[in-house]
Every structure is written in structure tokens, then in C-alpha cells.
Short mmCIF file of C-alpha atoms in Angstrom, two decimals:
data_model
loop_
_atom_site.label_atom_id
_atom_site.label_comp_id
_atom_site.label_asym_id
_atom_site.label_seq_id
_atom_site.Cartn_x
_atom_site.Cartn_y
_atom_site.Cartn_z
CA ASN A 1 0.00 0.00 0.00
CA ALA A 2 1.97 3.00 -1.29
CA GLY A 3 -0.57 5.64 -0.23
CA VAL A 4 -0.32 8.79 -2.35
CA THR A 5 2.44 8.90 -4.95
CA GLN A 6 3.56 11.83 -7.06
CA THR A 7 5.80 12.12 -10.10
CA PRO A 8 8.19 13.69 -10.79
CA LYS A 9 9.93 14.58 -7.52
CA PHE A 10 11.83 17.48 -9.05
CA GLN A 11 11.39 19.47 -12.26
CA VAL A 12 12.98 22.54 -13.80
CA LEU A 13 11.10 24.33 -16.56
CA LYS A 14 11.71 27.38 -18.67
CA THR A 15 9.08 30.10 -18.82
CA GLY A 16 6.38 29.14 -21.29
CA GLN A 17 6.97 25.40 -21.18
CA SER A 18 4.19 23.04 -20.24
CA MET A 19 4.14 20.01 -18.02
CA THR A 20 1.85 17.66 -16.14
CA LEU A 21 2.28 16.60 -12.54
CA GLN A 22 0.96 13.15 -11.82
CA CYS A 23 -0.71 11.93 -8.65
CA ALA A 24 -2.09 8.51 -7.82
CA GLN A 25 -3.54 6.93 -4.69
CA ASP A 26 -4.17 3.28 -3.94
CA MET A 27 -6.45 3.74 -0.92
CA ASN A 28 -9.70 3.77 -2.90
CA HIS A 29 -10.27 7.36 -1.84
CA ASN A 30 -13.03 9.38 -3.45
CA SER A 31 -11.65 12.90 -3.13
CA MET A 32 -8.33 14.27 -4.31
CA TYR A 33 -6.64 17.66 -3.98
CA TRP A 34 -3.76 19.68 -5.35
CA TYR A 35 -1.96 22.22 -3.14
CA ARG A 36 1.03 24.46 -3.57
CA GLN A 37 3.34 25.30 -0.69
CA ASP A 38 5.22 28.58 -0.62
CA PRO A 39 7.39 29.94 2.21
CA GLY A 40 5.38 31.86 4.79
CA MET A 41 2.06 31.07 3.11
CA GLY A 42 1.31 27.53 4.21
CA LEU A 43 -0.46 25.33 1.69
CA ARG A 44 -3.01 26.77 -0.70
CA LEU A 45 -5.56 24.72 -2.57
CA ILE A 46 -5.29 24.86 -6.36
CA TYR A 47 -8.00 22.43 -7.47
CA TYR A 48 -9.85 19.52 -5.99
CA SER A 49 -11.99 16.63 -7.12
CA ALA A 50 -14.69 15.62 -4.67
CA SER A 51 -15.40 12.46 -6.64
CA GLU A 52 -14.51 10.80 -9.91
CA GLY A 53 -15.76 12.92 -12.78
CA THR A 54 -15.89 16.21 -10.89
CA THR A 55 -13.35 18.97 -10.42
CA ASP A 56 -13.59 22.38 -8.74
CA LYS A 57 -11.39 25.40 -8.32
CA GLY A 58 -9.65 26.10 -5.08
CA GLU A 59 -8.05 29.26 -3.79
CA VAL A 60 -5.37 29.72 -6.49
CA PRO A 61 -6.48 28.01 -9.74
CA ASN A 62 -5.16 30.51 -12.30
CA GLY A 63 -2.57 29.04 -14.64
CA TYR A 64 -3.48 25.45 -13.87
CA ASN A 65 -5.79 22.76 -15.19
CA VAL A 66 -6.63 19.37 -13.73
CA SER A 67 -7.92 16.03 -14.89
CA ARG A 68 -9.45 13.33 -12.73
CA LEU A 69 -8.48 10.52 -15.04
CA ASN A 70 -10.11 7.82 -12.93
CA LYS A 71 -10.69 7.20 -9.25
CA ARG A 72 -6.97 6.64 -8.61
CA GLU A 73 -5.37 9.43 -10.61
CA PHE A 74 -5.56 13.21 -10.50
CA SER A 75 -3.16 15.21 -12.67
CA LEU A 76 -2.23 18.89 -12.58
CA ARG A 77 -1.19 20.65 -15.78
CA LEU A 78 0.70 23.87 -16.28
CA GLU A 79 0.05 24.98 -19.86
CA SER A 80 2.53 27.85 -19.93
CA ALA A 81 4.75 27.90 -16.89
CA ALA A 82 5.64 31.18 -15.20
CA PRO A 83 8.28 31.94 -12.54
CA SER A 84 5.44 32.64 -10.08
CA GLN A 85 4.58 28.95 -10.29
CA THR A 86 7.89 27.97 -8.74
CA SER A 87 6.72 26.06 -5.68
CA VAL A 88 6.36 22.69 -4.03
CA TYR A 89 3.22 20.91 -5.15
CA PHE A 90 1.42 18.40 -2.95
CA CYS A 91 -1.34 16.03 -3.87
CA ALA A 92 -3.69 14.70 -1.19
CA SER A 93 -6.59 12.31 -1.01
CA THR A 94 -9.37 11.47 1.38
CA ARG A 95 -12.04 8.79 1.55
CA GLY A 96 -14.84 11.26 2.13
CA LEU A 97 -15.16 15.00 2.45
CA THR A 98 -15.19 14.83 6.24
CA ASP A 99 -12.22 12.50 6.59
CA THR A 100 -8.51 13.09 7.09
CA GLN A 101 -6.45 14.03 4.05
CA TYR A 102 -3.33 12.01 3.27
CA PHE A 103 -0.52 13.74 1.44
CA GLY A 104 1.97 12.66 -1.18
CA PRO A 105 5.71 13.38 -1.02
CA GLY A 106 5.53 16.50 -3.17
CA THR A 107 7.00 17.78 -6.43
CA ARG A 108 9.52 20.60 -6.27
CA LEU A 109 9.07 22.73 -9.40
CA THR A 110 11.36 25.54 -10.49
CA VAL A 111 10.42 27.80 -13.39
CA LEU A 112 13.28 29.84 -14.78
CA ALA B 1 -13.98 33.00 3.62
CA GLN B 2 -12.32 31.09 6.38
CA SER B 3 -8.83 31.93 7.46
CA VAL B 4 -6.35 30.32 9.80
CA SER B 5 -3.70 32.24 11.67
CA GLN B 6 -0.64 30.80 13.32
CA HIS B 7 0.93 33.35 15.61
CA ASN B 8 4.47 32.07 15.76
CA HIS B 9 6.40 31.81 12.51
CA HIS B 10 9.68 30.59 13.94
CA VAL B 11 10.20 29.06 17.38
CA ILE B 12 13.52 28.00 18.84
CA LEU B 13 13.57 25.84 21.94
CA SER B 14 16.03 23.76 23.87
CA GLU B 15 15.38 20.08 24.40
CA ALA B 16 13.01 19.35 27.30
CA ALA B 17 11.37 22.77 27.03
CA SER B 18 7.60 22.94 26.79
CA LEU B 19 5.94 23.88 23.53
CA GLU B 20 2.75 25.72 22.70
CA LEU B 21 1.95 26.80 19.16
CA GLY B 22 -1.03 29.06 18.65
CA CYS B 23 -3.71 28.61 16.02
CA ASN B 24 -6.85 30.68 15.51
CA TYR B 25 -9.49 30.30 12.83
CA SER B 26 -12.23 32.55 11.60
CA TYR B 27 -15.13 30.22 10.81
CA GLY B 28 -18.04 30.32 13.22
CA GLY B 29 -19.81 27.10 12.29
CA THR B 30 -18.97 23.46 12.83
CA VAL B 31 -15.32 22.90 12.17
CA ASN B 32 -12.94 20.02 11.82
CA LEU B 33 -9.46 20.97 12.99
CA PHE B 34 -6.08 19.46 12.23
CA TRP B 35 -2.43 19.78 13.03
CA TYR B 36 0.01 18.45 10.44
CA VAL B 37 3.78 18.17 10.75
CA GLN B 38 6.36 18.29 7.97
CA TYR B 39 9.79 16.97 8.90
CA PRO B 40 12.70 18.24 6.80
CA GLY B 41 12.49 16.83 3.29
CA GLN B 42 9.32 14.88 3.99
CA HIS B 43 5.64 15.22 3.21
CA LEU B 44 2.92 16.33 5.59
CA GLN B 45 1.84 13.87 8.24
CA LEU B 46 -1.18 14.11 10.50
CA LEU B 47 -0.34 14.84 14.14
CA LEU B 48 -3.87 15.01 15.49
CA LYS B 49 -7.38 16.06 14.63
CA TYR B 50 -10.55 17.27 16.27
CA PHE B 51 -13.96 16.46 14.84
CA SER B 52 -16.20 16.43 17.92
CA GLY B 53 -16.35 15.30 21.54
CA ASP B 54 -13.58 15.86 24.07
CA PRO B 55 -11.96 19.20 23.19
CA LEU B 56 -8.59 17.96 24.44
CA VAL B 57 -7.17 15.82 21.68
CA LYS B 58 -4.12 13.62 21.97
CA GLY B 59 -2.02 12.84 18.95
CA ILE B 60 1.14 11.01 18.04
CA LYS B 61 4.57 11.56 19.60
CA GLY B 62 3.20 13.12 22.79
CA PHE B 63 1.46 16.06 21.15
CA GLU B 64 -1.94 17.30 22.22
CA ALA B 65 -4.21 20.18 21.26
CA GLU B 66 -7.13 21.88 22.92
CA PHE B 67 -10.15 23.15 21.01
CA ILE B 68 -11.59 26.26 22.68
CA LYS B 69 -14.70 27.19 20.75
CA SER B 70 -15.21 30.54 22.47
CA LYS B 71 -11.73 31.63 21.46
CA PHE B 72 -11.76 30.06 17.98
CA SER B 73 -8.49 28.44 18.94
CA PHE B 74 -6.81 25.07 18.55
CA ASN B 75 -3.39 25.37 20.14
CA LEU B 76 -0.81 22.60 19.92
CA ARG B 77 1.16 21.59 23.01
CA LYS B 78 3.91 19.22 24.05
CA PRO B 79 5.30 19.13 27.61
CA SER B 80 8.88 18.30 26.66
CA VAL B 81 10.24 18.66 23.12
CA GLN B 82 12.99 16.59 21.59
CA TRP B 83 15.53 17.39 18.91
CA SER B 84 13.58 15.10 16.58
CA ASP B 85 10.57 17.44 16.83
CA THR B 86 12.40 19.94 14.64
CA ALA B 87 9.94 20.44 11.79
CA GLU B 88 7.33 22.74 10.33
CA TYR B 89 3.88 22.59 11.90
CA PHE B 90 0.66 23.50 10.14
CA CYS B 91 -2.75 24.12 11.59
CA ALA B 92 -5.67 23.53 9.24
CA VAL B 93 -9.43 23.88 9.26
CA LYS B 94 -11.74 21.84 7.09
CA GLU B 95 -14.28 24.07 5.42
CA GLY B 96 -17.91 23.05 5.78
CA ASN B 97 -18.94 20.16 3.57
CA THR B 98 -16.52 20.74 0.72
CA GLY B 99 -13.66 18.88 2.31
CA LYS B 100 -11.29 21.71 1.51
CA LEU B 101 -8.53 22.36 4.03
CA ILE B 102 -7.56 25.92 4.87
CA PHE B 103 -4.01 26.03 6.18
CA GLY B 104 -2.24 28.47 8.43
CA GLN B 105 1.09 29.92 7.38
CA GLY B 106 3.05 27.32 9.29
CA THR B 107 5.42 27.49 12.26
CA THR B 108 8.99 26.36 11.98
CA LEU B 109 10.17 24.73 15.20
CA GLN B 110 13.86 24.35 15.80
CA VAL B 111 14.88 22.29 18.83
CA LYS B 112 18.46 22.69 19.97
CA PRO B 113 20.09 19.60 21.51
#
């Protein structure tokens, strides 16, 4: 039982490049979330998916898109990366909306 | 919108000192409250949570937190810290029925041996 996994662990992009961050969970959780972590700002929600087939914006969705590919996988896409998107990205999942969220190991993204 | 405020951004303690990290939230309705810890280079792990019942919640590694509804607070405590408690600590509130977590800014705890 690997929990929540994320790939890649590290990535360096140039401004304007695109990329997709992958997240998968093997706990049969219904809800999945994408956060970004910036120094002094805690974690901020980018997008979430309450259940398979649904996605909703969080606090900071601009510049990102998501896909809930199936119950296990929830990807985050940067279409045209900007230096302001340099951050650590965490994926999380939870069985139900009122349950504890479990976090993945994070992806450290640098946009030059 | 809900907000979560952690009063201490950086705390430095010696081993065996007592710890209290403050957390206040703005939401006036039913809340679910969490403390997460992030050890250097690792992902967030749940320390403890409050959903209902006894407002004094005990978590892992000797941590506890007290929910005081009248003060909108959920402070984290530990009687005697260890060097291995060096980490960043995040308070979070779950918003209503959406499942979304609102995080505080985080507190970096440095424990000197």
C-alpha cells in the first residue's frame, strides 16, 4: 500500500513550457486535492476533485488545469509555466469530504 | 472565507522545554481541525485532529491540542520537546462540507540539543 504517490519529484522548466504533474492513490479514496506550498504562506488549494468525474477550483487556480483521469489518478497541468509557479506541489486524497487528508511526497518545481 | 492564523512563525527551543503553538481560525460554524507536521524533506503527516467530543485531543509523539470554541483556537502543546521534533507545523481547518482544508502559514520549530 503506497498511499499517495507523485511524479516527478523534481522538475525545472523554462518560462512558457508546459508540463503535467501526476498523482495517484491506492487507498480507494473518493476525493483528491492539489496544493502548492510557498514559504510563509502555508499550503493553498489549487484544485480539488470531490469524486470521480468532478473537479472544482480552489483558492489559487489561475494558470493550472486538472484532470481526474479515474478514481486513482488526479493530474495537474501547467500549460505555460511562469516563474510565479515555482513552488512545491502536494497532492492529497481522502475517503470522504469529512475525513482526514493524506498527502503525497511533493513535487519541487522551479520555473526559470 | 475562512482563514487560519498561526501566531508564531519561527520558534527556537532547547530540548526538554515545553511547547505551545497558537492557532486561531475565523469560521463560526462546525469545524474540523487538524495539526500536520512536515519533517525536513518529507511530506505532511497528520499529528492530530478534532472532529467532535472531548476538546482535548491527543495525537502522536506526545502532542496534544485543545479546542476552545469561544476563542476560535486550537493550540498545539507538548510538555517536553525533543531534537527530533524539529519540523514545520501546520494548523488547518476543514471548510464546511466541501472537504477543503484551509491552512495556516506554518510554524517552523527548531529544537536545539
